[in-house]
XYZ file of C-alpha atoms in Angstrom:
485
model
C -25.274 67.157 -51.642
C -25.209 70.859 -50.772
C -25.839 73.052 -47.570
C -25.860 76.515 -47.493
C -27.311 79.320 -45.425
C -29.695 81.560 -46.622
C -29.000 84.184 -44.094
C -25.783 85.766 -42.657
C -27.600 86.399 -39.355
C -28.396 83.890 -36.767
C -30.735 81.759 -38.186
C -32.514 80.021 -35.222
C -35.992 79.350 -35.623
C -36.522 79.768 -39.723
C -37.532 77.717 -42.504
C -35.146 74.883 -43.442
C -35.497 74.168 -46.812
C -34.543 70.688 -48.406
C -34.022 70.397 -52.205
C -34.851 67.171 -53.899
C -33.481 66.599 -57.666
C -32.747 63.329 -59.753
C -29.887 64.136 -62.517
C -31.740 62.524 -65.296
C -30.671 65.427 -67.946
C -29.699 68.903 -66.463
C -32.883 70.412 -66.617
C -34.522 68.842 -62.795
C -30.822 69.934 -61.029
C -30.997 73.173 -63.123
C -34.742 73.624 -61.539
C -33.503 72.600 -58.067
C -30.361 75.188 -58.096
C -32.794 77.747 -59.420
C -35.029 77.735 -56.089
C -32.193 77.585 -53.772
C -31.111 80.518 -55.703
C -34.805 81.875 -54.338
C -34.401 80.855 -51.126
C -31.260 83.636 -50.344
C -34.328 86.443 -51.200
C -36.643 85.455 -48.187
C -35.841 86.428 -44.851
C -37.836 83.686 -42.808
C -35.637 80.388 -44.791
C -32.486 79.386 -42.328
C -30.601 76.531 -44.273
C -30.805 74.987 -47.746
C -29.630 71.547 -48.849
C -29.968 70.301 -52.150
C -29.884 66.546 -52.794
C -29.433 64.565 -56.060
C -31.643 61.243 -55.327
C -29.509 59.555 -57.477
C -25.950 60.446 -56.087
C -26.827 59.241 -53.246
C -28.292 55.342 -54.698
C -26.372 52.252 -55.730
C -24.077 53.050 -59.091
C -26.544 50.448 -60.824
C -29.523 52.182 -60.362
C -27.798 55.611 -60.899
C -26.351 54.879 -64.060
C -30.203 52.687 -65.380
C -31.962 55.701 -64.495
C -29.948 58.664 -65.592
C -27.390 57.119 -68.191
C -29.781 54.731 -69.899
C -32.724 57.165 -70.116
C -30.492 58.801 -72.691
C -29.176 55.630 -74.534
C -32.735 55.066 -75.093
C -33.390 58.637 -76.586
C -30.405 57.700 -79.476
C -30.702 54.186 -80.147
C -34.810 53.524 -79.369
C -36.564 56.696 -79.051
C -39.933 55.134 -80.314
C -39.504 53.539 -77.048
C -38.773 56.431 -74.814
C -42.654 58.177 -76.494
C -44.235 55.008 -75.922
C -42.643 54.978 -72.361
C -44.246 58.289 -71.708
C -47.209 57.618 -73.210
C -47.666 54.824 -70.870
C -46.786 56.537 -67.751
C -49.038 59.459 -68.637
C -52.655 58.541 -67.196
C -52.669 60.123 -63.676
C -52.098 57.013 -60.872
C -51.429 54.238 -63.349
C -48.612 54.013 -60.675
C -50.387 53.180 -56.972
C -49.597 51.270 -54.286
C -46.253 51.148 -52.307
C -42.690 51.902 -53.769
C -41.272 49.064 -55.246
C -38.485 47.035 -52.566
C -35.519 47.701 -55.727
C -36.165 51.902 -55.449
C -37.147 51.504 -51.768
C -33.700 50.312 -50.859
C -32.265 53.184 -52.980
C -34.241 55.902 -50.903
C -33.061 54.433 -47.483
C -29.865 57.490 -47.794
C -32.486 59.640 -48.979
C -34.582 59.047 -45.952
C -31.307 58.957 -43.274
C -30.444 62.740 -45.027
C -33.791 63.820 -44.016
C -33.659 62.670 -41.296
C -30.403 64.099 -40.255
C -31.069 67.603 -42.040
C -35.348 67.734 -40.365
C -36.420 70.000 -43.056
C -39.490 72.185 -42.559
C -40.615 72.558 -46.013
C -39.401 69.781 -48.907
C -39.067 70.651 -52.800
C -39.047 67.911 -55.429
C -38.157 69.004 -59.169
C -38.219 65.260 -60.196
C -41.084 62.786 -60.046
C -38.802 60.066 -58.004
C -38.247 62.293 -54.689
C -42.289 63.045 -55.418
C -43.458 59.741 -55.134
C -40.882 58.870 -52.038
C -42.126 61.809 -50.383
C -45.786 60.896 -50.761
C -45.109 57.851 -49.238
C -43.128 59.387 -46.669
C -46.096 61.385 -45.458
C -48.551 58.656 -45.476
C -46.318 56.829 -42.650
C -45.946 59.501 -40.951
C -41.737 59.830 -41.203
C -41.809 63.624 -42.228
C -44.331 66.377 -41.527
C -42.570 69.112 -44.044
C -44.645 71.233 -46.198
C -43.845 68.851 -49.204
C -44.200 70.730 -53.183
C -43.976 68.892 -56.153
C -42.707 71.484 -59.018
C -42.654 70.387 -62.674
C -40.502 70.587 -65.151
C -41.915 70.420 -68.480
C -44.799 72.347 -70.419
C -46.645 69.924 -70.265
C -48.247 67.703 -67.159
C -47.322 63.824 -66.876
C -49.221 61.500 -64.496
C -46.175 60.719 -63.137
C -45.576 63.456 -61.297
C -48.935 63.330 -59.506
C -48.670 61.294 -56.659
C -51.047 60.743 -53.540
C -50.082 62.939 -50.791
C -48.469 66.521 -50.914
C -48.873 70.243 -49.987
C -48.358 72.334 -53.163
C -48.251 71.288 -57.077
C -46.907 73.799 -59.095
C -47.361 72.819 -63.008
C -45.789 75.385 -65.884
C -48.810 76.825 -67.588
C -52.659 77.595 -66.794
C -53.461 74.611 -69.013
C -51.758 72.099 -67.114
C -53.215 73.417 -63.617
C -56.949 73.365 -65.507
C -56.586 69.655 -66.279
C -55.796 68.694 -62.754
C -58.940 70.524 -61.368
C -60.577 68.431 -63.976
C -59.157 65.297 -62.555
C -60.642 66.698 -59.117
C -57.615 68.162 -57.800
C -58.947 70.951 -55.979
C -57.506 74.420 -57.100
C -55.742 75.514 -53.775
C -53.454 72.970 -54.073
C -52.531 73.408 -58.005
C -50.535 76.405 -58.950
C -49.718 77.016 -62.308
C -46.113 79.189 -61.561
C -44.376 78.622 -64.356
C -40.507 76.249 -64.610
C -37.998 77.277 -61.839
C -35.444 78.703 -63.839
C -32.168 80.978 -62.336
C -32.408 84.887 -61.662
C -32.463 87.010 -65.137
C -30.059 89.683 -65.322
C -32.379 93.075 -64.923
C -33.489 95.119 -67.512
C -34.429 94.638 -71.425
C -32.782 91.817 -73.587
C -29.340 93.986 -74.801
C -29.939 93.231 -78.736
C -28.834 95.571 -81.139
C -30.794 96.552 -83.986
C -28.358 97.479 -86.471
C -25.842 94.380 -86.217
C -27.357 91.151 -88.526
C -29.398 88.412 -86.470
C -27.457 86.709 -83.876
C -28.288 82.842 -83.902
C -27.615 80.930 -80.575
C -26.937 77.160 -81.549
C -27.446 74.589 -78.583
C -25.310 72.150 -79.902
C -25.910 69.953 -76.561
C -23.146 68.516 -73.941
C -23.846 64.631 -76.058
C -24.244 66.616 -79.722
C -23.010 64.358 -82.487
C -24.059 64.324 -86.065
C -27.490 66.105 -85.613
C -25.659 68.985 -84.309
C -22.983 69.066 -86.949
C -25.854 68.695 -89.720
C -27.802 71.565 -87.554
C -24.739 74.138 -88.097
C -23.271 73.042 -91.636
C -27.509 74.134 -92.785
C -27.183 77.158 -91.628
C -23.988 78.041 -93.415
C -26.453 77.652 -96.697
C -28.449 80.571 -95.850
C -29.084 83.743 -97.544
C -29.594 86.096 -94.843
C -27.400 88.027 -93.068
C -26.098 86.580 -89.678
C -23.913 85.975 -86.956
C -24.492 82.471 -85.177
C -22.520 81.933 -81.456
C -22.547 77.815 -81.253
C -22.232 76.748 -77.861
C -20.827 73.149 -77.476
C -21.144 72.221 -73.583
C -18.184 70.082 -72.018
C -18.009 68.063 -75.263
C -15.027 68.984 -76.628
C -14.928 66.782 -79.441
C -18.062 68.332 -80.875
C -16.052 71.721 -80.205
C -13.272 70.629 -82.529
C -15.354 69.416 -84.844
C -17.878 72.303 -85.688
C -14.744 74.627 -85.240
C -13.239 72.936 -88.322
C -16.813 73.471 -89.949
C -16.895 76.930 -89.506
C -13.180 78.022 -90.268
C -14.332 79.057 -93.914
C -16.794 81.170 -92.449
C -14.248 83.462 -91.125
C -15.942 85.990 -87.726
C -19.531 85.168 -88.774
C -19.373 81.817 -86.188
C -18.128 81.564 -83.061
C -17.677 78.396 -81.314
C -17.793 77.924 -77.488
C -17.529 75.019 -74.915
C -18.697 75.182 -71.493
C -19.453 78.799 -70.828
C -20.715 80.928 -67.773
C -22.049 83.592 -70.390
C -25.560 82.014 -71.063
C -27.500 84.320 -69.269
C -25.814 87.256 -71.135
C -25.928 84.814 -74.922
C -29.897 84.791 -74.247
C -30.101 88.501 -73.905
C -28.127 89.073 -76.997
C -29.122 86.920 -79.218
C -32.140 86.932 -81.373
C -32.768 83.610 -82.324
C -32.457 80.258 -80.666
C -32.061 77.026 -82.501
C -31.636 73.623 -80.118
C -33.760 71.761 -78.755
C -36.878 72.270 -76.423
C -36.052 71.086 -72.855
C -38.059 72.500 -70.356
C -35.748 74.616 -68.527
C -34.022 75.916 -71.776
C -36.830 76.934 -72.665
C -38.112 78.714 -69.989
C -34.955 80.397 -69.773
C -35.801 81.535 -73.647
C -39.004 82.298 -72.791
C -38.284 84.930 -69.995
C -35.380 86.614 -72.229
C -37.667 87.183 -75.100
C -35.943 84.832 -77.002
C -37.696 82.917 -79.667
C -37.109 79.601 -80.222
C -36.016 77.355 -83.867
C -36.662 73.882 -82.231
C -34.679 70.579 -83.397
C -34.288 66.785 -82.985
C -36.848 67.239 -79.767
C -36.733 64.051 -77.137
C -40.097 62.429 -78.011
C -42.505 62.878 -75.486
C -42.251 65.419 -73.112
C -39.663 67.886 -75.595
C -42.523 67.343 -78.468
C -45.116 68.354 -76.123
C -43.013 71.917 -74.753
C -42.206 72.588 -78.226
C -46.221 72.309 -79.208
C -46.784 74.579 -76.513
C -44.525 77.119 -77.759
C -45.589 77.072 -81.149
C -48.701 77.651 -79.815
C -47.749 80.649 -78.637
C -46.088 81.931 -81.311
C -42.812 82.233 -80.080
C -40.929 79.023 -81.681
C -41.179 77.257 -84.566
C -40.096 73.349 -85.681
C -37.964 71.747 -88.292
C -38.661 68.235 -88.485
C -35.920 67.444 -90.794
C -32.031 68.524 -90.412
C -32.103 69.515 -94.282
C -34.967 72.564 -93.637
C -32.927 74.162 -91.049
C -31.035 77.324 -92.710
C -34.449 77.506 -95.264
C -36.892 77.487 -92.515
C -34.408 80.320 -90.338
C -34.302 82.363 -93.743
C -37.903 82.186 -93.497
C -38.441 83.451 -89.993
C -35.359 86.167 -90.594
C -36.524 87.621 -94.367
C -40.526 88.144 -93.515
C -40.770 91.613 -92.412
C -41.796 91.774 -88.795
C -42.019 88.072 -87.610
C -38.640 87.805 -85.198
C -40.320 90.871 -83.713
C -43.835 89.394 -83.581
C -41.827 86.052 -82.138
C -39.960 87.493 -79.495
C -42.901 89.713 -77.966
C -44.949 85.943 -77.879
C -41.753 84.798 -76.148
C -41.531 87.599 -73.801
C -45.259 87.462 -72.877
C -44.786 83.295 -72.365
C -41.537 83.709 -70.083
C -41.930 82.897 -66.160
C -39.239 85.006 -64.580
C -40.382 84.265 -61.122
C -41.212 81.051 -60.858
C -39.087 79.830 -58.204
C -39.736 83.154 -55.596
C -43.767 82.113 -56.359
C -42.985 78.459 -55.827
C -41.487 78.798 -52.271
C -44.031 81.640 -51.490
C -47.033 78.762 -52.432
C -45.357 76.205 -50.676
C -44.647 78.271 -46.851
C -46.916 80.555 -47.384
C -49.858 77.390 -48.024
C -51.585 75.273 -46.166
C -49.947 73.404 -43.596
C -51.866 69.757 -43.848
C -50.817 67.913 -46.490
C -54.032 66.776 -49.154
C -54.033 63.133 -49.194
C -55.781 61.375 -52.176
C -57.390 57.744 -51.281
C -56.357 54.287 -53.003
C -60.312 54.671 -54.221
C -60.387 58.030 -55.913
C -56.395 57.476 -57.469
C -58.665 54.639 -59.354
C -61.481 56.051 -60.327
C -59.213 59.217 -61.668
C -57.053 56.599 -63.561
C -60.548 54.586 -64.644
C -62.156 58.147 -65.646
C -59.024 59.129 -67.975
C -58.197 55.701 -69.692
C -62.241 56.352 -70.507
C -61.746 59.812 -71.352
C -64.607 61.296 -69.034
C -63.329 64.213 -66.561
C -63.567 62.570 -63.306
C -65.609 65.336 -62.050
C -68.181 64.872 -63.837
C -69.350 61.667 -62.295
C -71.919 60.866 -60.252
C -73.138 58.288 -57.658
C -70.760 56.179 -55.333
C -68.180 56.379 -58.208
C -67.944 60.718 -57.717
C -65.591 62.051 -55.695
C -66.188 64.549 -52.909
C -63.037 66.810 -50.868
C -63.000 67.240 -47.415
C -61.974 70.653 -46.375
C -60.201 71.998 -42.770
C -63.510 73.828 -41.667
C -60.496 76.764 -39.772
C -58.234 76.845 -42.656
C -60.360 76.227 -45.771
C -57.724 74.294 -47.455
C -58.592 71.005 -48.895
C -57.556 67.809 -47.058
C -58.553 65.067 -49.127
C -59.681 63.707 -52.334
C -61.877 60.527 -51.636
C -64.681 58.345 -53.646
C -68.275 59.363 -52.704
C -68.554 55.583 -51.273
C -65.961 55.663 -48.711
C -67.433 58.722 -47.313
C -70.324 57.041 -45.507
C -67.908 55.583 -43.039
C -66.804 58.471 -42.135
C -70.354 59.871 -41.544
C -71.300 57.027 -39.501
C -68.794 57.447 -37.505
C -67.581 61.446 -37.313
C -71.081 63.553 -38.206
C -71.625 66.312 -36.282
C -75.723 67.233 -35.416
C -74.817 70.657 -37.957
C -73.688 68.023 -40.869
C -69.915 68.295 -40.797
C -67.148 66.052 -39.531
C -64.830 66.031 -37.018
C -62.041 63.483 -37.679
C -60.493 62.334 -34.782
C -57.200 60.043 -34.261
C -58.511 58.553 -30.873
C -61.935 57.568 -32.794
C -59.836 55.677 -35.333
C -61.546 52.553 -34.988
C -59.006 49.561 -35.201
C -60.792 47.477 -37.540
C -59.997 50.611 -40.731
C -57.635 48.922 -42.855
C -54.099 50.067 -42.779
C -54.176 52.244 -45.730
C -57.283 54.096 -43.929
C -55.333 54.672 -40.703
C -52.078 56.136 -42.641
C -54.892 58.816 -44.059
C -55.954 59.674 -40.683
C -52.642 60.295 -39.847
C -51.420 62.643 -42.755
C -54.840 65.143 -42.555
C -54.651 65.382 -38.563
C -51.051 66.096 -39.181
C -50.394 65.923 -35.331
C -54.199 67.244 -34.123
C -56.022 64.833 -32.061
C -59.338 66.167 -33.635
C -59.704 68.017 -37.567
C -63.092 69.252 -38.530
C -64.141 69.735 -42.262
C -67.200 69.989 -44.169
C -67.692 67.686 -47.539
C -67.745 69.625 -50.890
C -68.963 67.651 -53.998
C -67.605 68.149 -56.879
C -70.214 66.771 -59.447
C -73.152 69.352 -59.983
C -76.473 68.120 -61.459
C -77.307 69.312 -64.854
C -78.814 71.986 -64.965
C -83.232 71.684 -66.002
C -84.890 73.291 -68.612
């Protein structure tokens, strides 16, 4: 855990700012570091803390989540793709936290507790879900964001009760309005990624192609097999390999490259990415979210490899998409299929102006601006409509295209115009019966809360008053009837 102030003044009365991460990987601590970074740039944010969920839990469930995810990726990764395939419908997961990762969250809660943020980021899906429930009871009443990591969306990362989602790419935000999410609570902001240095990428035209080589902090064979291919190509190059805290992998690739004399040079750990992005001209490693975004907003095409089923096979799609990466699927392809990008006249070029036009430079300023900036009630989406999205998608029909009792409908703060909640046409007619106004709205109020709504209904109540003793909204309905004729 981390505290730091984001002004040197006296800082009574700002924002306080509480970052939640989960160290699976680099790339959700990378995204977290990236918006405290932000946070120093506006004036109205008082403190900072950044927490690792998982420093903070038993060493058990520490080293299952965050050591064995990537045992899995090695030994089984057919199992890690069908483990996100399985996860990816949007509330397959509902109901309450289960008692093993409750007990885990208990320091969680006690630092939030002690800290009382104002306004709560969460760059993994684990402080997302604890958060939801958090709000639901009624234990925090901080602007709450939920800020992906990946190109692509996964259901688990939707949960039922937050302020702000911010998702990497237009597509991503366009499937969630599908879903019914409404669109003032979707952003699509691009991956948090740290400040760029200012000014064009520094690449000179006249030297050969520079290659930057990810070799990765865990490496191993792939990565030896990824450099030793290159070292059969026929173009002109210069290749900096950059070898993390793995030292062993340094040694080895250094004893690889000694024939090739200055054409290679081999790094560990090293403070000099930002300035390796802006000079290079090609990247070859593999397509994490945050690496890539980092690519992406130095013009920096991408050669993806040996991509983590799943999630890493969905960015890399994305970005191929674009135009601004492309794949080899096999280790042996690797210097022929860089010969190919280097030797057609034009294409690098072509590849890093796709790259440049795909990067998100300021994701994390736009991400704290959408999140304090936003709507202060959190949206809340019922038990009933989490199913019928689920039902809808495992069908393949966009939720909001149904109709009758099944449909969903929003409520919407009648002041504010912000969207409250997502609930099943059915469940509204309580609320009519009960809350109508004579000019056909609703006013919600927590001292009309009749004592026979179940539980779950009351811990609604309390999230969209969010304090107030009475809310009004007016219903929207989402499904429109065909059109006639």
């Amino acid at each position: 855990m981390r505290r730091t102030s984001a002004r040197g003044r006296d800082t009574a009365g700002g924002e306080r700012v509480l970052i939640l991460s989960a160290g699976v990987g680099a790339g959700h601590n990378s995204a977290a570091a990236a918006v405290e970074q932000a946070c120093a740039a506006r004036a109205d944010i008082a403190e900072v803390q950044v927490l690792d969920v998982l420093q903070v839990s038993s060493p058990l469930y520490r080293a299952l989540l965050g050591k064995g995810y990537f045992v899995l990726v090695e030994g089984l990764p057919w199992l890690v793709e069908w483990g996100y395939d399985i996860s990816d419908p949007p509330f397959r997961r509902r109901g309450p936290i289960d008692p093993w990762t409750r007990a885990n969250a208990v320091p969680v809660i006690d630092a939030i507790r002690r800290f009382r943020p104002t306004a709560i980021v969460c760059t993994h899906f684990l402080p997302a879900q604890l958060m939801a429930s958090l709000l639901l009871r009624g234990v925090i009443d901080a602007r709450t964001a939920v800020v992906t990591t990946d190109y692509d969306f996964q259901g688990l990362w939707l949960t039922g009760a937050f302020h702000a989602l911010f998702v990497a790419r237009e597509e991503g935000r366009v499937a969630l309005m599908a879903l019914g999410l409404p669109p003032d609570r979707v952003t699509a902001s691009g991956i948090p990624i740290a400040a760029q240095l200012d000014g064009p990428p520094a690449r000179d035209a006249g030297s050969p192609p520079m290659l930057l080589i990810s070799a990765g902090a865990t490496g191993g064979d792939y990565a030896v097999s990824v450099v030793r291919q290159t070292m059969h190509m026929r173009s002109s190059f210069t290749a900096t390999i950059v070898c993390g805290r793995n030292d062993a992998l340094r040694q080895r690739i250094e004893q690889l490259v000694a024939p090739g004399g200055d054409r290679y040079r081999v790094l560990g750990f090293t403070t000099e990415m930002p300035q390796l992005l802006r000079r290079a001209d090609l990247f070859v490693g593999k397509p994490g979210g945050l690496s890539a975004s980092e690519c992406m907003a130095a013009g920096l095409p991408m050669v993806l490899v040996n991509p983590i089923p799943g999630q890493e096979v969905r960015n890399g799609d994305y970005l191929m998409e674009q135009g601004a990466a492309v794949r080899c699927n096999t280790a042996a392809t690797i210097g022929w299929k860089i010969d190919e990008v280097l030797r057609e006249p034009g294409r690098l070029q072509r590849m890093q102006a796709a790259a440049w036009r795909t990067g998100r430079p300021d994701a994390a300023a736009d991400v704290l601006a959408g999140l304090l900036d936003g709507p202060s009630r959190p949206l809340v989406v019922t038990r009933a409509a989490q199913k019928t999205i689920l039902a809808a998608s495992e069908q393949r029909v966009v939720a909001t295209d149904l109709t009758g009792s099944e449909s969903l409908v929003r409520l919407v703060d009648s002041a504010a115009g912000s969207t409250v909640a997502l609930l099943q046409a059915g469940e509204l007619g309580h609320l009519q019966k009960r809350y109508a106004t004579p000019h056909g709205g609703l006013v919600l109020r927590r001292d009309r809360a009749p004592a026979s709504f179940r539980w779950e209904s009351r811990r609604l109540f309390r999230a969209m008053l969010s304090g107030d003793v009475a809310l009004p909204v007016r219903v929207e309905e989402l499904s429109a009837p065909p059109p006639v004729g």
